[in-house]
Coordinates of C-alpha atoms in Angstrom, one line a residue:
Chain Y
M26 CA 30.3 112.6 113.8
K27 CA 30.5 115.8 115.8
K28 CA 29.5 113.7 118.8
F29 CA 32.5 111.5 118.1
L30 CA 34.9 114.4 118.3
K31 CA 33.3 115.7 121.5
D32 CA 33.3 112.3 123.1
L33 CA 36.9 111.8 122.1
E34 CA 37.9 115.1 123.6
K35 CA 36.1 114.2 126.8
E36 CA 37.9 110.8 127.0
L37 CA 41.3 112.3 126.3
K38 CA 40.8 114.8 129.0
K39 CA 39.7 112.1 131.4
L40 CA 43.0 110.4 130.8
K41 CA 44.8 113.6 131.5
I42 CA 46.5 113.8 128.2
N43 CA 48.0 117.3 127.8
S44 CA 46.0 119.8 125.9
K45 CA 48.4 120.3 123.1
D46 CA 48.3 116.6 122.3
I47 CA 44.5 116.6 122.6
E48 CA 44.3 119.5 120.1
E49 CA 46.5 117.7 117.7
I50 CA 44.6 114.4 118.0
L51 CA 41.3 116.2 117.4
E52 CA 42.7 118.0 114.4
D53 CA 43.8 114.7 112.9
H54 CA 40.4 113.1 113.5
K55 CA 38.6 116.0 112.0
E56 CA 40.7 115.7 108.9
M57 CA 40.3 111.9 108.6
I58 CA 36.5 112.1 109.1
E59 CA 36.4 114.8 106.5
A60 CA 38.4 112.6 104.1
A61 CA 36.1 109.7 104.7
K62 CA 33.1 111.8 104.1
S63 CA 34.5 113.2 100.9
E64 CA 34.7 109.6 99.7
G65 CA 31.0 109.2 100.2
L66 CA 30.8 107.3 103.5
N67 CA 27.5 107.7 105.3
D68 CA 27.1 108.1 109.1
E69 CA 26.7 104.4 109.7
Q70 CA 29.8 103.5 107.7
L71 CA 31.7 106.3 109.4
E72 CA 30.8 104.9 112.8
E73 CA 32.0 101.5 111.7
K74 CA 35.3 102.8 110.4
F75 CA 36.1 105.1 113.4
G76 CA 34.6 103.0 116.1
N77 CA 34.4 104.0 119.7
P78 CA 36.1 107.2 120.9
V79 CA 36.7 105.5 124.3
N80 CA 38.9 102.9 122.6
V81 CA 40.8 105.5 120.6
A82 CA 41.6 107.5 123.7
K83 CA 42.6 104.4 125.7
D84 CA 44.9 103.1 122.9
I85 CA 46.6 106.5 122.6
F86 CA 47.0 106.6 126.3
E87 CA 48.4 103.1 126.5
D88 CA 50.7 103.7 123.6
N89 CA 52.1 106.8 125.2
N90 CA 52.6 105.2 128.6
T91 CA 53.1 101.5 128.5
L92 CA 55.1 100.5 125.5
P93 CA 58.8 100.2 126.1
K94 CA 61.0 102.4 124.0
E95 CA 63.5 100.0 122.5
G96 CA 66.9 101.4 121.8
Y97 CA 67.7 99.8 118.5
N98 CA 71.1 100.0 117.1
F99 CA 70.1 101.0 113.6
E100 CA 72.8 100.6 111.0
D101 CA 73.3 103.0 108.2
I102 CA 70.6 102.4 105.6
D103 CA 73.3 102.2 102.9
S104 CA 74.6 99.0 104.2
C105 CA 71.3 97.3 103.3
V106 CA 71.4 98.5 99.8
K107 CA 75.0 98.9 98.6
E108 CA 76.6 95.9 97.0
N109 CA 79.8 95.1 98.7
T110 CA 82.6 94.5 96.3
A111 CA 84.9 92.6 98.7
D112 CA 86.1 89.3 97.3
Y113 CA 85.2 85.9 98.5
T114 CA 87.6 84.1 100.9
L115 CA 88.3 80.4 100.5
V116 CA 87.3 78.6 103.7
K117 CA 87.6 74.9 103.0
T118 CA 88.4 72.4 100.3
F119 CA 87.3 68.8 100.3
P120 CA 88.7 66.4 97.8
I121 CA 86.0 64.1 96.4
V122 CA 86.6 60.4 97.0
S123 CA 83.3 59.0 95.9
E124 CA 81.1 60.0 93.0
E125 CA 78.0 59.8 95.2
I126 CA 77.5 62.3 98.0
T127 CA 74.7 63.7 100.1
I128 CA 74.4 67.4 100.8
E129 CA 72.7 69.0 103.8
I130 CA 72.6 72.8 104.1
S131 CA 70.9 74.7 106.8
L132 CA 71.2 78.5 107.0
I133 CA 69.3 81.3 108.6
S134 CA 69.9 84.6 106.8
D135 CA 73.0 84.1 104.8
D136 CA 72.8 83.9 101.0
L137 CA 74.2 80.9 99.2
S138 CA 75.3 80.1 95.6
L139 CA 75.9 76.5 94.8
I140 CA 77.4 76.0 91.4
E141 CA 78.8 73.1 89.4
Y142 CA 82.4 73.6 88.1
D143 CA 85.3 71.9 86.3
G144 CA 87.3 70.8 89.3
E145 CA 88.1 68.0 91.6
S146 CA 87.1 69.1 95.0
I147 CA 84.2 70.8 96.8
Q148 CA 85.2 74.3 97.6
V149 CA 83.5 76.6 100.1
Y150 CA 84.0 80.4 99.9
E151 CA 82.6 83.1 102.1
K152 CA 82.0 86.8 102.0
E153 CA 81.3 88.9 105.1
I154 CA 80.6 86.0 107.4
K155 CA 80.9 87.5 110.9
D156 CA 82.1 84.4 112.7
I157 CA 82.9 81.3 110.7
K158 CA 83.0 79.4 114.0
E159 CA 79.3 79.6 114.2
Y160 CA 79.1 77.3 111.2
T161 CA 79.6 73.6 110.7
I162 CA 81.3 72.9 107.4
T163 CA 82.2 69.3 106.9
L164 CA 82.5 66.4 104.5
D165 CA 82.2 63.2 106.5
D166 CA 81.5 59.8 105.0
N167 CA 80.5 61.4 101.7
H168 CA 78.1 63.6 103.6
F169 CA 78.6 67.4 103.0
E170 CA 77.2 69.7 105.7
L171 CA 77.0 73.4 105.9
K172 CA 75.1 74.6 108.9
K173 CA 74.6 77.6 111.0
D174 CA 74.1 76.9 114.7
K175 CA 70.6 78.0 115.3
N176 CA 69.9 80.5 118.1
K177 CA 66.5 80.4 119.5
F178 CA 64.0 82.6 117.7
K179 CA 64.1 86.1 119.2
L180 CA 61.2 88.4 118.3
F181 CA 62.6 91.7 117.1
S182 CA 66.2 90.8 117.6
S183 CA 68.5 92.8 115.4
S184 CA 69.1 91.1 112.1
S185 CA 72.6 90.4 111.0
N186 CA 74.2 91.7 107.9
D187 CA 73.7 89.7 104.8
A188 CA 76.6 87.4 104.4
R189 CA 77.2 85.0 101.6
F190 CA 78.5 81.5 100.9
F191 CA 79.7 80.3 97.6
V192 CA 80.1 76.5 97.1
L193 CA 81.6 74.8 94.1
I194 CA 80.7 71.2 93.3
P195 CA 82.7 69.3 90.8
K196 CA 81.0 68.3 87.6
G197 CA 80.0 64.7 87.4
V198 CA 79.4 64.3 91.1
K199 CA 76.0 62.6 91.7
I200 CA 74.1 63.9 94.7
K201 CA 72.0 61.2 96.3
D202 CA 70.2 63.5 98.6
F203 CA 70.1 67.3 98.6
E204 CA 68.5 69.1 101.4
Y205 CA 68.5 72.9 101.8
K206 CA 66.8 75.0 104.5
T207 CA 66.9 78.7 105.1
I208 CA 64.9 81.4 106.8
S209 CA 65.6 84.5 104.9
G210 CA 68.7 83.8 102.9
D211 CA 68.6 83.8 99.1
L212 CA 69.7 80.8 97.1
E213 CA 71.2 80.4 93.6
L214 CA 71.7 76.9 92.1
D215 CA 73.4 76.1 88.9
G216 CA 73.9 72.8 87.2
I217 CA 73.3 70.4 90.0
T218 CA 72.4 66.7 89.6
A219 CA 70.5 65.2 92.5
L220 CA 68.4 62.1 92.9
K221 CA 66.4 63.5 95.8
F222 CA 65.9 67.2 96.2
K223 CA 64.3 69.1 99.1
L224 CA 64.3 72.8 99.6
K225 CA 62.7 74.9 102.3
S226 CA 62.8 78.6 102.5
T227 CA 60.7 81.0 104.6
S228 CA 61.3 84.3 102.9
G229 CA 64.5 83.8 100.9
D230 CA 64.3 83.9 97.2
V231 CA 65.5 81.0 95.1
E232 CA 66.8 81.0 91.6
T233 CA 67.9 77.8 89.8
T234 CA 69.3 76.9 86.3
N235 CA 70.1 73.7 84.6
L236 CA 69.1 71.3 87.4
D237 CA 68.8 67.6 86.8
L238 CA 66.7 66.1 89.6
G239 CA 64.8 63.1 90.7
E240 CA 62.1 63.5 93.3
T241 CA 61.8 67.2 93.8
K242 CA 60.2 69.2 96.6
F243 CA 60.1 73.0 97.1
S244 CA 58.5 74.8 99.9
T245 CA 58.4 78.5 100.7
I246 CA 56.3 80.9 102.7
S247 CA 56.9 84.3 101.1
G248 CA 60.1 83.8 99.0
D249 CA 59.8 83.8 95.3
I250 CA 61.1 80.9 93.2
E251 CA 62.5 81.1 89.7
I252 CA 63.4 77.9 87.9
N253 CA 65.1 77.8 84.5
N254 CA 65.7 74.6 82.6
L255 CA 64.7 71.9 84.9
K256 CA 64.6 68.1 84.4
A257 CA 62.9 66.2 87.2
K258 CA 61.2 63.0 87.9
S259 CA 58.4 64.5 90.0
F260 CA 57.8 68.0 91.2
E261 CA 56.0 69.2 94.4
M262 CA 55.7 72.8 95.3
S263 CA 54.2 74.4 98.4
L264 CA 53.8 78.2 98.5
I265 CA 52.1 80.5 100.9
S266 CA 52.4 83.9 99.2
G267 CA 55.5 83.6 97.2
D268 CA 55.3 83.3 93.5
L269 CA 56.7 80.5 91.3
D270 CA 58.1 81.0 87.9
I271 CA 59.3 78.1 85.7
K272 CA 60.8 78.5 82.3
K273 CA 61.5 75.2 80.4
A274 CA 61.0 72.1 82.4
I275 CA 60.4 68.5 81.6
I276 CA 58.8 66.6 84.5
E277 CA 58.6 62.8 83.9
E278 CA 55.7 62.2 86.3
D279 CA 53.4 64.6 88.2
M280 CA 53.5 68.2 89.2
Y281 CA 51.8 69.2 92.4
F282 CA 51.3 72.8 93.5
N283 CA 49.9 73.8 96.9
S284 CA 49.6 77.5 97.3
V285 CA 47.6 79.9 99.4
S286 CA 47.9 83.1 97.4
G287 CA 51.1 82.7 95.4
D288 CA 50.8 82.5 91.7
V289 CA 52.4 80.0 89.4
Q290 CA 53.8 80.9 85.9
L291 CA 54.9 78.2 83.6
Y292 CA 56.5 78.5 80.2
E293 CA 57.4 75.5 78.1
V294 CA 56.6 72.9 80.7
E295 CA 55.7 69.2 80.2
C296 CA 54.4 66.8 82.8
N297 CA 52.0 64.0 83.3
N298 CA 49.4 65.2 85.8
A299 CA 49.3 68.7 87.2
T300 CA 47.4 69.4 90.4
L301 CA 46.8 72.9 91.7
K302 CA 45.4 73.3 95.2
T303 CA 45.0 76.9 96.2
V304 CA 42.9 79.5 98.0
S305 CA 43.4 82.3 95.6
G306 CA 46.6 81.7 93.7
D307 CA 46.5 81.2 89.9
L308 CA 48.3 78.9 87.6
N309 CA 49.1 80.4 84.2
G310 CA 50.8 78.3 81.6
N311 CA 52.2 79.2 78.2
E312 CA 53.2 76.1 76.2
F313 CA 52.3 74.1 79.2
Y314 CA 51.5 70.5 78.3
P315 CA 50.3 68.4 81.2
K316 CA 48.4 65.3 80.1
E317 CA 45.7 66.1 82.8
V318 CA 44.9 68.8 85.3
I319 CA 43.2 68.9 88.6
L320 CA 42.0 72.1 90.2
K321 CA 40.9 72.5 93.8
S322 CA 40.5 76.1 94.8
I323 CA 38.4 78.8 96.3
S324 CA 39.0 81.4 93.7
G325 CA 42.2 80.4 92.0
D326 CA 42.2 79.7 88.2
I327 CA 44.1 77.6 85.8
N328 CA 44.8 79.3 82.5
I329 CA 46.6 77.5 79.8
D330 CA 47.6 79.0 76.5
N331 CA 49.1 76.5 74.0
R332 CA 50.0 76.6 70.4
D333 CA 50.3 72.8 69.8
V334 CA 46.7 71.8 69.5
L335 CA 47.5 68.1 69.0
K336 CA 48.6 67.7 72.6
E337 CA 45.4 67.4 74.6
V338 CA 44.9 68.4 78.2
N339 CA 42.3 66.5 80.1
I340 CA 40.5 68.0 83.1
I341 CA 40.1 65.3 85.7
V342 CA 38.9 67.1 88.8
K343 CA 37.5 70.6 89.2
K344 CA 36.5 71.5 92.7
T345 CA 36.2 75.2 93.1
I346 CA 33.9 78.0 94.2
S347 CA 34.7 80.7 91.7
G348 CA 37.9 79.4 90.0
E349 CA 38.0 78.3 86.4
I350 CA 40.0 76.2 84.1
N351 CA 40.6 77.9 80.7
I352 CA 42.5 76.1 78.0
K353 CA 43.2 77.7 74.7
Chain J
M27 CA 42.6 88.4 118.6
N28 CA 44.9 89.3 121.5
A29 CA 45.2 93.1 121.4
Q30 CA 49.0 93.3 121.9
F31 CA 49.6 90.8 119.2
K32 CA 47.2 92.5 116.8
R33 CA 48.9 95.8 117.4
G34 CA 52.3 94.5 116.4
I35 CA 50.9 93.1 113.2
V36 CA 49.0 96.3 112.3
E37 CA 52.2 98.3 113.0
L38 CA 53.9 96.2 110.4
C39 CA 51.0 96.8 108.0
V40 CA 51.1 100.5 108.5
L41 CA 54.8 100.6 107.8
S42 CA 54.4 98.4 104.8
E43 CA 51.7 100.7 103.3
L44 CA 53.8 103.8 103.9
I45 CA 56.9 102.3 102.4
M46 CA 55.0 102.1 99.1
E47 CA 54.0 105.8 99.1
D48 CA 53.3 108.7 101.4
M49 CA 49.7 108.7 102.5
Y50 CA 47.2 110.6 104.5
G51 CA 45.7 109.1 107.6
Y52 CA 42.3 108.1 106.3
K53 CA 43.8 106.4 103.2
I54 CA 46.1 104.3 105.4
I55 CA 43.1 103.2 107.5
N56 CA 41.0 102.5 104.4
N57 CA 43.8 100.5 102.7
I58 CA 44.5 98.3 105.7
S59 CA 40.8 97.8 106.7
K60 CA 40.2 96.5 103.2
D61 CA 42.2 93.4 103.9
I62 CA 42.1 92.9 107.7
D63 CA 39.5 93.6 110.2
V64 CA 40.8 96.8 111.9
N65 CA 39.4 100.3 112.2
E66 CA 40.7 103.7 113.1
N67 CA 40.8 102.8 116.7
T68 CA 43.8 100.5 116.1
I69 CA 45.6 102.4 113.4
Y70 CA 45.6 106.0 114.5
P71 CA 47.3 105.4 117.8
I72 CA 50.0 103.5 116.0
L73 CA 50.5 106.3 113.4
R74 CA 50.8 108.8 116.2
R75 CA 53.3 106.7 118.2
L76 CA 55.5 105.9 115.3
T77 CA 55.5 109.5 114.3
K78 CA 56.5 110.5 117.9
E79 CA 59.3 107.9 117.8
G80 CA 60.7 109.3 114.6
H81 CA 59.7 106.5 112.3
F82 CA 57.5 108.9 110.3
T83 CA 57.5 112.6 109.5
T84 CA 54.4 114.5 108.4
Y85 CA 53.7 117.2 106.0
L86 CA 50.5 119.0 104.9
V87 CA 49.1 118.9 101.4
E88 CA 46.3 121.2 100.2
S89 CA 43.2 119.3 99.2
N90 CA 40.6 120.5 96.8
L91 CA 38.1 118.9 99.1
G92 CA 38.3 121.0 102.3
A93 CA 41.1 121.2 104.8
P94 CA 44.7 120.3 104.0
R95 CA 45.6 116.7 104.7
K96 CA 48.4 115.5 106.8
Y97 CA 50.7 113.1 104.9
Y98 CA 52.9 110.5 106.6
K99 CA 56.4 109.7 105.3
V100 CA 58.7 106.9 106.4
T101 CA 62.1 108.1 107.7
E102 CA 65.3 106.2 107.4
K103 CA 64.8 105.1 111.0
G104 CA 61.3 103.9 110.1
F105 CA 62.6 102.0 107.1
N106 CA 65.1 100.1 109.2
Y107 CA 62.5 99.4 111.8
Y108 CA 60.3 98.0 109.1
L109 CA 63.1 95.7 108.0
E110 CA 63.5 94.4 111.5
L111 CA 59.8 93.8 112.0
R112 CA 59.4 92.2 108.6
D113 CA 62.3 89.8 109.4
A114 CA 60.9 88.9 112.8
W115 CA 57.4 88.4 111.3
D116 CA 58.7 86.2 108.4
Q117 CA 60.6 84.0 110.9
F118 CA 57.7 83.8 113.2
I119 CA 55.0 83.0 110.6
G120 CA 57.4 80.6 109.0
G121 CA 57.7 78.7 112.2
V122 CA 53.9 78.7 112.7
Y123 CA 53.3 77.4 109.2
E124 CA 56.0 74.8 109.8
I125 CA 54.0 73.5 112.7
L126 CA 50.6 73.8 111.0
N127 CA 51.8 72.0 107.9
K128 CA 53.6 69.2 109.6
G129 CA 51.0 66.8 108.4
G130 CA 51.6 68.0 104.8
R131 CA 49.4 66.4 102.3
K132 CA 48.0 64.1 104.9
N133 CA 46.4 67.1 106.6
E134 CA 42.9 66.2 105.4
E135 CA 43.3 62.7 106.7
I136 CA 44.4 64.0 110.1
F137 CA 41.4 66.4 110.3
E138 CA 39.1 63.6 109.5
R139 CA 40.6 61.3 112.1
F140 CA 40.5 64.1 114.6
G141 CA 36.9 64.7 113.8
K142 CA 36.0 61.1 114.4
R143 CA 37.9 61.1 117.7
I144 CA 36.1 64.1 118.9
K145 CA 32.8 62.6 117.9
K146 CA 33.6 59.4 119.8
T147 CA 34.4 61.2 123.1
K148 CA 31.1 63.1 122.7
D149 CA 29.1 59.9 122.3

């Protein structure tokens, strides 16, 4: 690898990088090569790892000269971490005229809590919302809408502060259709009854308790989902890398999990058919009683650990390269 | 892969690794190249630039195997920069998956149909 260092030096000189920088770059490489060697890499592996000195030199040169230096307005790190204690402000109240409504919520990065309460009207509260005019909040024709006007996606645009909505739904109100969409906002749901339920989150986390749902669809990219005490007719879940955790659920019909690498944890769950389609995600169940299971995976497993031996689990389809179904 | 695009992603990976713990150069390279196809060529220039821009600081730690090693540490500025990149990445990849997954469970059917169509035009 001495040649590598020599070549690198030559290339850096060719590009007229100043000698102090060259010295530093060579020093760094010497150290990294030494570290690689001490881990037992042979010459061939070293070459593969360190590649071509011409490219290193070129990349350093380009990085030094062509990349724009953005002047970000970084906010104090504390603002990301510290919980703000400011109280919520009531924004709108809608008296309920019908017992059946539809709900449509579409947010970008704001968090939302939607909770059932002993009251007569839908109440919307906010905390730290920058400009409430950027949101549509209406109840028209028994259709409740909470939406943030979407700006076009800007790569590396500065992210806004985490603001939060708090929505109260009167007990006994039946939701015909519940649709929720977010990019990075977190969601908390408690005690909602809905016939049709659809949730889409890119990286926001979701936590639900005591939901009574019909046809249920969750989909997330990297957000985690935690579900406690769920009753649903059917359940469909699509994950990319987020994890799903369900504690206590009764699903009348089938459960369908589609995941790339996200794992699924189930505790005290009953359903008819459970299908797991995954690349490398696992499904682990404790007291998980599907009548039948289907596994389609590259390396994902299904592991079920049950105490009640009388309830049998049938394996219907198993298409996998190295995945397994283990039932205890 | 487009070089500029790849560089942006590797930048995010480097930040992500260093947010977990301070590391020396070779370890970062090793960790990242385990999962994605990059080598020192791509990573070192990024380490160097982000250090120059104040996203990382460095310190030396004696090693029982030879020369002291240069450890990289994320600064407050670096952490904020990571949050920005991460947010942008999540939004972007979310959008991409949205497009790719439009067919949903019917995807396989769509692939099959597309395959047949291609075959037809070839014949």
